[in-house]
Short mmCIF file of C-alpha atoms in Angstrom, two decimals:
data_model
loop_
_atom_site.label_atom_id
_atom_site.label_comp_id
_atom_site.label_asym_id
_atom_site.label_seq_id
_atom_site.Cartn_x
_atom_site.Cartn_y
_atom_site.Cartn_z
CA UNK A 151 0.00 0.00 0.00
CA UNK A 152 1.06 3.60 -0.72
CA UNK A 153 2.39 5.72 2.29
CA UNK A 154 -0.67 7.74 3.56
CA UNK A 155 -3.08 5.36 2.73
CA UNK A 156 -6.15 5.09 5.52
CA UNK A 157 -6.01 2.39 8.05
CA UNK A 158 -9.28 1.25 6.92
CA UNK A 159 -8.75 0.79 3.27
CA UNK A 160 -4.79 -0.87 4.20
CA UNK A 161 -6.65 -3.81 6.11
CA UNK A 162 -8.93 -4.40 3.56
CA UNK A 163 -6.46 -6.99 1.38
CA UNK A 164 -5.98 -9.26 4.17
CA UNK A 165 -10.06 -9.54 5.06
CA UNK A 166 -10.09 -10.36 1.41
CA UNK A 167 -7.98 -12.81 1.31
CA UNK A 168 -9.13 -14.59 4.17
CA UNK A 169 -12.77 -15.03 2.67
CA UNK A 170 -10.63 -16.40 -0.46
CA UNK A 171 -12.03 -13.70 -2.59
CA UNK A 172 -8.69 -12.72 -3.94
CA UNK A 173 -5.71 -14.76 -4.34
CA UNK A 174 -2.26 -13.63 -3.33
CA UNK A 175 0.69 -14.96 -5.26
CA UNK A 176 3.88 -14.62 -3.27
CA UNK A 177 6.16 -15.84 -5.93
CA UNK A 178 5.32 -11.74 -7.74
CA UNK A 179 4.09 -10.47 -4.61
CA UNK A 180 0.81 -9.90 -6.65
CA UNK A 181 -2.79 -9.34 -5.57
CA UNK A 182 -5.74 -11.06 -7.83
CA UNK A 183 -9.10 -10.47 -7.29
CA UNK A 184 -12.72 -10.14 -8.59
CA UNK A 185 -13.76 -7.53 -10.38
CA UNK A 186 -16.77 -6.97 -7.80
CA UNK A 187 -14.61 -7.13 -4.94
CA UNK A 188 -12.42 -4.11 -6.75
CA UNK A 189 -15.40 -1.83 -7.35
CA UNK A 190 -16.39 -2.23 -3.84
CA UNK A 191 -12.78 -1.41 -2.19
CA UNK A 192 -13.21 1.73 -4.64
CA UNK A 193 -16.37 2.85 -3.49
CA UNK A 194 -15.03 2.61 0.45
CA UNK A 195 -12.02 5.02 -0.69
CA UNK A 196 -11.82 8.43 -0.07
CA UNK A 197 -10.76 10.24 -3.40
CA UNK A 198 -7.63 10.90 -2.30
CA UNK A 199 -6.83 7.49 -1.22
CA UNK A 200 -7.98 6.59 -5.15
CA UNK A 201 -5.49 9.31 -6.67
CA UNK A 202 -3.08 8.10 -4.11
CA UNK A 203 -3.61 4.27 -5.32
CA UNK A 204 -4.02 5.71 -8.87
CA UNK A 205 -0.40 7.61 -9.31
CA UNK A 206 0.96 4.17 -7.41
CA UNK A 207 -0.46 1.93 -10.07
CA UNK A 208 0.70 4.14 -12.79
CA UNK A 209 4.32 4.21 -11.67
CA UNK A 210 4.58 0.86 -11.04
CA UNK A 211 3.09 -0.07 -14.54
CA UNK A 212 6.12 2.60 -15.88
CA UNK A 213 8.66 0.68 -14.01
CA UNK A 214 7.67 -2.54 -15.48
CA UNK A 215 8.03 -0.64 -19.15
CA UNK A 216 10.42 -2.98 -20.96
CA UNK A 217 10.73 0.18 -23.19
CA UNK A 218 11.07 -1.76 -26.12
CA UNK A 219 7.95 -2.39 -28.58
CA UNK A 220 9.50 -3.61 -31.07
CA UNK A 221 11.08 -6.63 -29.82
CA UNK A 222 9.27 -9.93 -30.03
CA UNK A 223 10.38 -11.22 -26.74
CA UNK A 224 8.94 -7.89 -24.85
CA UNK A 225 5.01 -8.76 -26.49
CA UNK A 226 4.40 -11.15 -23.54
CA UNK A 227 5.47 -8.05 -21.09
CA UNK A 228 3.42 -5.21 -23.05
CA UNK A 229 0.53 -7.62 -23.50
CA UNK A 230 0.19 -7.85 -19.45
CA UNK A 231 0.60 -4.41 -18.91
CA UNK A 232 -1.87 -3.42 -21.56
CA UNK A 233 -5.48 -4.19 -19.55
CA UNK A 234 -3.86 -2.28 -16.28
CA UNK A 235 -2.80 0.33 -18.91
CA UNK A 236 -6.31 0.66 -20.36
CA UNK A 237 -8.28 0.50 -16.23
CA UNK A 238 -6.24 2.82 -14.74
CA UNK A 239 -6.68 5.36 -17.24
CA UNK A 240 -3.03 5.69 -17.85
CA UNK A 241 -3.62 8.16 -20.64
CA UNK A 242 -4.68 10.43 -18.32
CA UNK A 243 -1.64 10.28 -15.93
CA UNK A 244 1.02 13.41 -16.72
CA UNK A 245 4.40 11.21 -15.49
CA UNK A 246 6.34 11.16 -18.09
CA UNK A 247 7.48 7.93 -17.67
CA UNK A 248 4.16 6.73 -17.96
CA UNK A 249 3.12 8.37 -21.31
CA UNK A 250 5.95 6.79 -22.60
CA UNK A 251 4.11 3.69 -21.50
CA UNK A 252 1.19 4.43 -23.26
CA UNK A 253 3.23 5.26 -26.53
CA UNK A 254 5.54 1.99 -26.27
CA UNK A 255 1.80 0.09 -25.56
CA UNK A 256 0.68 1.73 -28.67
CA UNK A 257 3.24 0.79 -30.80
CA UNK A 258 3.06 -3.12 -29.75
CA UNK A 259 -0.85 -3.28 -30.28
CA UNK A 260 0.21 -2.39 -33.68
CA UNK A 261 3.33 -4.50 -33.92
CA UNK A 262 1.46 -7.64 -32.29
CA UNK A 263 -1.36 -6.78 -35.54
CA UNK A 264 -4.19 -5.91 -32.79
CA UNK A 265 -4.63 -2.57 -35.00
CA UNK A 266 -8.70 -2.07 -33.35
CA UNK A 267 -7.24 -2.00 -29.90
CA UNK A 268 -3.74 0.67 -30.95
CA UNK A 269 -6.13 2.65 -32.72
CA UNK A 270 -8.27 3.13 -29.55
CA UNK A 271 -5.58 3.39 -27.32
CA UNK A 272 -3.97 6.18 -29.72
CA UNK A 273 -7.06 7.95 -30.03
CA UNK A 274 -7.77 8.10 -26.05
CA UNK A 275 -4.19 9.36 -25.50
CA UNK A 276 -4.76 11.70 -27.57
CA UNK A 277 -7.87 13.42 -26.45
CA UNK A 278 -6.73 13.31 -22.62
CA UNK A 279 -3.18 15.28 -24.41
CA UNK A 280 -6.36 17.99 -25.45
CA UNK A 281 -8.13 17.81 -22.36
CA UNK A 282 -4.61 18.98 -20.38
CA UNK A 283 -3.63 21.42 -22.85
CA UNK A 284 -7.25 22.51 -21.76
CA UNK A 285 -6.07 22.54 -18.05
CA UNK A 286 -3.08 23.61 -18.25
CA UNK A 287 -4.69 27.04 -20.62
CA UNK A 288 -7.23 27.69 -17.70
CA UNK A 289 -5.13 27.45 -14.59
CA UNK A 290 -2.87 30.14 -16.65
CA UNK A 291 0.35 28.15 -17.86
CA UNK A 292 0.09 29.07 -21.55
CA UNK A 293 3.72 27.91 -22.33
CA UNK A 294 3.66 24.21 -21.07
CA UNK A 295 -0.15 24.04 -22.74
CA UNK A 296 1.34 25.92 -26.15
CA UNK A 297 4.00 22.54 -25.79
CA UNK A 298 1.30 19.95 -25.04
CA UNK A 299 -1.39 21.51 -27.86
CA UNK A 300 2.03 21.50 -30.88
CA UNK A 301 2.77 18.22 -29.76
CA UNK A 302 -1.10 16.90 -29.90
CA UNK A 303 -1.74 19.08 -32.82
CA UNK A 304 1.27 17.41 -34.66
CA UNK A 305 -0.21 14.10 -33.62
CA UNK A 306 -3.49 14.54 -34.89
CA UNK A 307 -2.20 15.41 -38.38
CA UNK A 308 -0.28 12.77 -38.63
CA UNK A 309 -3.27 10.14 -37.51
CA UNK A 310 -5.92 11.94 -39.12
CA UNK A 311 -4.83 15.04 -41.48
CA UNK A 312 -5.12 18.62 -41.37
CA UNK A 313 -8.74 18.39 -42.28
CA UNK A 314 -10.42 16.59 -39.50
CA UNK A 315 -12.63 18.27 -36.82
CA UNK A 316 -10.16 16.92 -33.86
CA UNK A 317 -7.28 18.28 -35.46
CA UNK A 318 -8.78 22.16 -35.89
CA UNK A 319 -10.60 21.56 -31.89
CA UNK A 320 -6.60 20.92 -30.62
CA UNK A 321 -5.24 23.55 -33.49
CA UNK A 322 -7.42 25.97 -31.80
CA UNK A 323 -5.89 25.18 -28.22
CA UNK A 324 -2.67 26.10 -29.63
CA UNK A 325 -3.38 29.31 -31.36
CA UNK A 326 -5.43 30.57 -27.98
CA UNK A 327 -1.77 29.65 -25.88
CA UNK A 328 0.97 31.80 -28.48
CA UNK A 329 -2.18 34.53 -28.27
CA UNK A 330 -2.07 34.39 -24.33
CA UNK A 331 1.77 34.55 -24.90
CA UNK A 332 1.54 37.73 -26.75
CA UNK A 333 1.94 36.64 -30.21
CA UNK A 334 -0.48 38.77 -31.47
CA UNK A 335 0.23 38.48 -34.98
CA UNK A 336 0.83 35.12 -35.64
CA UNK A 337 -2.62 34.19 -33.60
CA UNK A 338 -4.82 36.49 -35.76
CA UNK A 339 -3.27 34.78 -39.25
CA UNK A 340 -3.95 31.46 -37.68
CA UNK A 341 -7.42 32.40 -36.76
CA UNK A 342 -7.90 33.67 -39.90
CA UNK A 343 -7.05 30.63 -41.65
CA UNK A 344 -8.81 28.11 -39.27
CA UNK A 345 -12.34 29.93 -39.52
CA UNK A 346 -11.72 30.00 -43.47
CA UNK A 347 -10.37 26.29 -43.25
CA UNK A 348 -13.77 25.43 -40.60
CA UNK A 349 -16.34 27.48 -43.35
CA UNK A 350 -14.85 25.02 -45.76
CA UNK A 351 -15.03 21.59 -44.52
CA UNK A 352 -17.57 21.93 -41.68
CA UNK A 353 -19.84 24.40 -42.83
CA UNK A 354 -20.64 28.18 -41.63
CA UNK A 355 -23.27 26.61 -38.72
CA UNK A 356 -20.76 23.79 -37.61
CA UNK A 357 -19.94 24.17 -33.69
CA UNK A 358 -16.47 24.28 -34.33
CA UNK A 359 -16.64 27.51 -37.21
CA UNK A 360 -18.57 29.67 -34.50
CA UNK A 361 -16.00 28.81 -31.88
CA UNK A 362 -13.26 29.79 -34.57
CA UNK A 363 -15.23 32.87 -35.42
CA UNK A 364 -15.91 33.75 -32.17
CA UNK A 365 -12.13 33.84 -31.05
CA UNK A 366 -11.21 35.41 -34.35
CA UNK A 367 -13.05 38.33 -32.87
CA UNK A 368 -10.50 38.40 -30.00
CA UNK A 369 -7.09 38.07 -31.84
CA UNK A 370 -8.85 40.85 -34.11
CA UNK A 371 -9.04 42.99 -30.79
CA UNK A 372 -5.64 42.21 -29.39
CA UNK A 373 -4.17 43.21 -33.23
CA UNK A 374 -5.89 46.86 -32.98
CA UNK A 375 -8.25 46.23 -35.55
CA UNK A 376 -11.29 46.79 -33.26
CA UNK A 377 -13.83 47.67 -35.88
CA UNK A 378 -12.87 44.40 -38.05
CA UNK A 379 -13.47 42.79 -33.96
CA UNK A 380 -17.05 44.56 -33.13
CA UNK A 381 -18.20 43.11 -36.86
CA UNK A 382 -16.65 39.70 -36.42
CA UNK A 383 -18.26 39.07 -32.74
CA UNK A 384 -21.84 40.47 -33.93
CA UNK A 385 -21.33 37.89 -36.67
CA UNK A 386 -20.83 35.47 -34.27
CA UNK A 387 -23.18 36.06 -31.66
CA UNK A 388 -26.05 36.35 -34.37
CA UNK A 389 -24.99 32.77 -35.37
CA UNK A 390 -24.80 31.19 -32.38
CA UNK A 391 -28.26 32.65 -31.22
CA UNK A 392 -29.51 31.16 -34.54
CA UNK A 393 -28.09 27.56 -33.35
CA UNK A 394 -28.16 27.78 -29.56
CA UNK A 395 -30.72 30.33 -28.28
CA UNK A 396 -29.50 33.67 -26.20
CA UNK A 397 -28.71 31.48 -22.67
CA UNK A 398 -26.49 28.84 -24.03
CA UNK A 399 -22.80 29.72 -22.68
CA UNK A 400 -21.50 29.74 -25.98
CA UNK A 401 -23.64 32.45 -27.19
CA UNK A 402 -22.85 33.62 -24.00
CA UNK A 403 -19.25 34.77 -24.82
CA UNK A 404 -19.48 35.48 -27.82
CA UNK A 405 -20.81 38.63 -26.58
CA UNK A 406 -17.71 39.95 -25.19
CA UNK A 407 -16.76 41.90 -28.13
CA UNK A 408 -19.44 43.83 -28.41
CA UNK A 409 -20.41 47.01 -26.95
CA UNK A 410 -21.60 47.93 -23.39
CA UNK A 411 -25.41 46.94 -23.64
CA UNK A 412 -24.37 43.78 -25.11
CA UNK A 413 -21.77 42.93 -22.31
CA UNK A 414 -23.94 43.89 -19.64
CA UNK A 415 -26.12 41.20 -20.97
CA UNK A 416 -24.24 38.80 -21.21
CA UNK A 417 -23.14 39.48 -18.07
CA UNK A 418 -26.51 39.66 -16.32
CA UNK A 419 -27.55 35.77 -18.34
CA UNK A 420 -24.18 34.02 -17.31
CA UNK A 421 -24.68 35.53 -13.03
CA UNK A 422 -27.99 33.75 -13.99
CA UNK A 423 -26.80 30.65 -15.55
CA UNK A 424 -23.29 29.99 -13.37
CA UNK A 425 -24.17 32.12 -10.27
CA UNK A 426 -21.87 35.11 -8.87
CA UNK A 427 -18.35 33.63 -8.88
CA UNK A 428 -17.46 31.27 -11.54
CA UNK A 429 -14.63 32.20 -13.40
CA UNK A 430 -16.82 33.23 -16.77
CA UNK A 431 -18.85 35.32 -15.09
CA UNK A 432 -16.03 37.10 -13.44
CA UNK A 433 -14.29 37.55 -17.02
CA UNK A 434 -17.70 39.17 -18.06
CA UNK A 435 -17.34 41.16 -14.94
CA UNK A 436 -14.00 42.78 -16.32
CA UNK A 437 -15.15 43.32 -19.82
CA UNK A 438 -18.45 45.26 -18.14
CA UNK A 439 -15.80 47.03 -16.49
CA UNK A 440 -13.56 47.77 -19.31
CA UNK A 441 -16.85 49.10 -21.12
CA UNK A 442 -17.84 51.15 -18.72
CA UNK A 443 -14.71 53.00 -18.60
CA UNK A 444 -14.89 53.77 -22.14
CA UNK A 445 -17.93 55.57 -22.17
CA UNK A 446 -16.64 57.74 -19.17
CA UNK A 447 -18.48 55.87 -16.50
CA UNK A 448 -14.99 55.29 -14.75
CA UNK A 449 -16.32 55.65 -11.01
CA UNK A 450 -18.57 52.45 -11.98
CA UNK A 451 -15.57 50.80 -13.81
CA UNK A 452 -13.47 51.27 -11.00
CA UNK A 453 -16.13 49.40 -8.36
CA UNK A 454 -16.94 46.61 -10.44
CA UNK A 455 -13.49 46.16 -11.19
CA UNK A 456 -12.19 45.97 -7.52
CA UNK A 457 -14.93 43.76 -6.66
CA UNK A 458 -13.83 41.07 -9.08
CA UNK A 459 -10.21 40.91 -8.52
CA UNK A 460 -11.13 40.13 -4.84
CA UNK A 461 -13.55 37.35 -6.38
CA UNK A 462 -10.79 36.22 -8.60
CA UNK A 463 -8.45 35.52 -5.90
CA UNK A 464 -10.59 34.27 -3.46
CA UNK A 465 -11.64 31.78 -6.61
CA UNK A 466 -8.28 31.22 -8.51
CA UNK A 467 -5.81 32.31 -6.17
CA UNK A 468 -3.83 35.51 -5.90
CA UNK A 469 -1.04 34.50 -8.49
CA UNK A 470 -3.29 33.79 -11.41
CA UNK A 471 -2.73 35.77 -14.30
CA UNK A 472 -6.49 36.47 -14.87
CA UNK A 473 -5.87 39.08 -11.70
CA UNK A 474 -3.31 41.18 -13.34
CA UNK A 475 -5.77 41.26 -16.42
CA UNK A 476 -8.57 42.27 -14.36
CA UNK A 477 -6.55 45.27 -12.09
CA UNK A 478 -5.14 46.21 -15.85
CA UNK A 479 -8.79 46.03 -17.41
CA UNK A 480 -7.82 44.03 -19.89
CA UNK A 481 -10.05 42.27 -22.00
CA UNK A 482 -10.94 38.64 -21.35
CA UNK A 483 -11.57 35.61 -23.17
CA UNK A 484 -13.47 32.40 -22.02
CA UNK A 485 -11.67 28.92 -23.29
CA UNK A 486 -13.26 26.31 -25.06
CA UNK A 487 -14.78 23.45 -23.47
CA UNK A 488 -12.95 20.11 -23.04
CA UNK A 489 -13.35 17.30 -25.60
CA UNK A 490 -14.98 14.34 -24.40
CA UNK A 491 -13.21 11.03 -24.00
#
């Protein structure tokens, strides 16, 4: 058992055992037991006794890597490893050692010929990679998610092309981190060409062109060309009214770029829809803000504004970078959603 474990759950082996539910083999000092008997030892855990028990199985599954695919005599090692690789959602683990895994287990599905099975596995990788570009975008570290979106983005064209809907969704993620690393320019050409590419293939309604279009509206912003931005956002917001209706969160920020009545709005439906501190509304928050300043109400701007830095930290902590952009009254952007697994 891993050190920190709870008393209750470290007992639990031996009382199964005993009741010859599970079979120890001391030769591998291994545990076996029924699937049944596993769900309910997971249900009796505390979550972080699962993480705990989750980041143990993981590295022990790395350290039994033979790190070798393509040798013959490893199959027998990779073919083990392969269900625990697939239960304990190794995909989703961020060890390094343990991708690896998942990349050498890849690469033997589709040396051993089991091409159904590498095919899933690759894919799965692959959208957890998105889903912690994702994560690592929203809790503010846009250079290790600009690594992890190139590196999926890269992937995806080489499994699927340029042209598939995955590949745009994690091309996106990358042209939202250099943006949020201040490379104005190149974001707004990429933008540019992905909403163009999107119209193309997907069509002008598709989920993933308004999401484009919508953001395109940003990097338009960011590049000074504001009234290219106010025409780009109406565009979008009209859109995604037309596909979602007015309270969907989508349609929701795509009002951002728009002027102060329009804000406000949006403002007003997401305090309705997410309540008074989640992170979206508090971006809405500092574009009211920003608004409000432009028109001269700065008194107002300056209120609103100091309220939701305070509900920024007390929500993100003090050393996110979404607090410097609110005490600057910067403009804000909300993320895309994750991709399902």
């Amino acid at each position: 058992m891993a050190p920190g474990t709870s008393e209750a759950v470290r007992h639990q082996p031996s009382e199964i055992c005993r009741y010859s539910l599970a079979r120890f083999n001391h030769r591998n000092s291994s545990l076996q037991m029924h699937r049944l008997v596993q769900a309910a030892l997971l249900y009796r855990m505390t979550e972080e006794d699962r993480a705990t028990m989750r980041r143990g199985a993981h590295l022990l599954l790395a350290a039994n890597d033979p790190n070798d695919p393509n040798d013959v005599n490893r199959w027998d090692r990779y073919g083990s490893l392969y269900p625990h690789v697939v239960v304990s959602e190794a995909v989703r683990s961020q060890g390094n050692w343990v991708r690896n895994l998942v990349v050498n287990e890849v690469i033997y599905l589709l040396r051993w010929g089991d091409y159904t099975s590498g095919l899933e596995l690759a894919r799965t990788a692959l959208r957890a990679a998105h889903n912690l570009g994702v994560s690592l975008r929203l809790t503010g570290d846009f250079a290790r998610a600009r690594d992890i979106d190139e590196m999926t983005w890269n992937s995806y064209i080489t499994m699927y092309g340029q042209d598939h809907v995955d590949t745009l969704r994690t091309w996106l993620g990358f042209i939202l981190d250099i943006r949020e690393l201040g490379e104005y320019g190149d974001a707004l050409l990429y933008h540019q060409e992905l909403v163009e590419r999107s119209t193309s293939l997907l069509g002008t309604h598709h989920p993933s062109t308004l999401l484009a279009l919508h953001h395109l509206a940003a990097a338009q912003r960011l590049a000074d060309r504001h009234e290219q931005a106010l025409r780009t956002a109406e565009q979008a917001q009209d859109a995604l009214i037309r596909r979602y209706g007015p309270e969907n969160p989508e349609t929701q920020a795509a009002a951002f770029d728009v002027a102060l009545e329009l804000d406000t709005d949006a403002y007003q439906r997401a305090r309705r829809t997410y309540g008074d501190d989640h992170p979206h509304v508090l971006a809405h928050a500092v574009n009211v803000a920003v608004d409000l300043r432009s028109v001269g109400r700065s008194e107002e701007s300056d209120q609103l504004r100091d309220r939701t830095v305070e509900r920024f930290k007390r929500r993100l902590g003090s050393r996110h970078p979404a607090i410097r952009s609110a005490a600057d009254l910067d403009r804000m952007v909300i993320d895309h959603t994750p991709m399902p697994l």
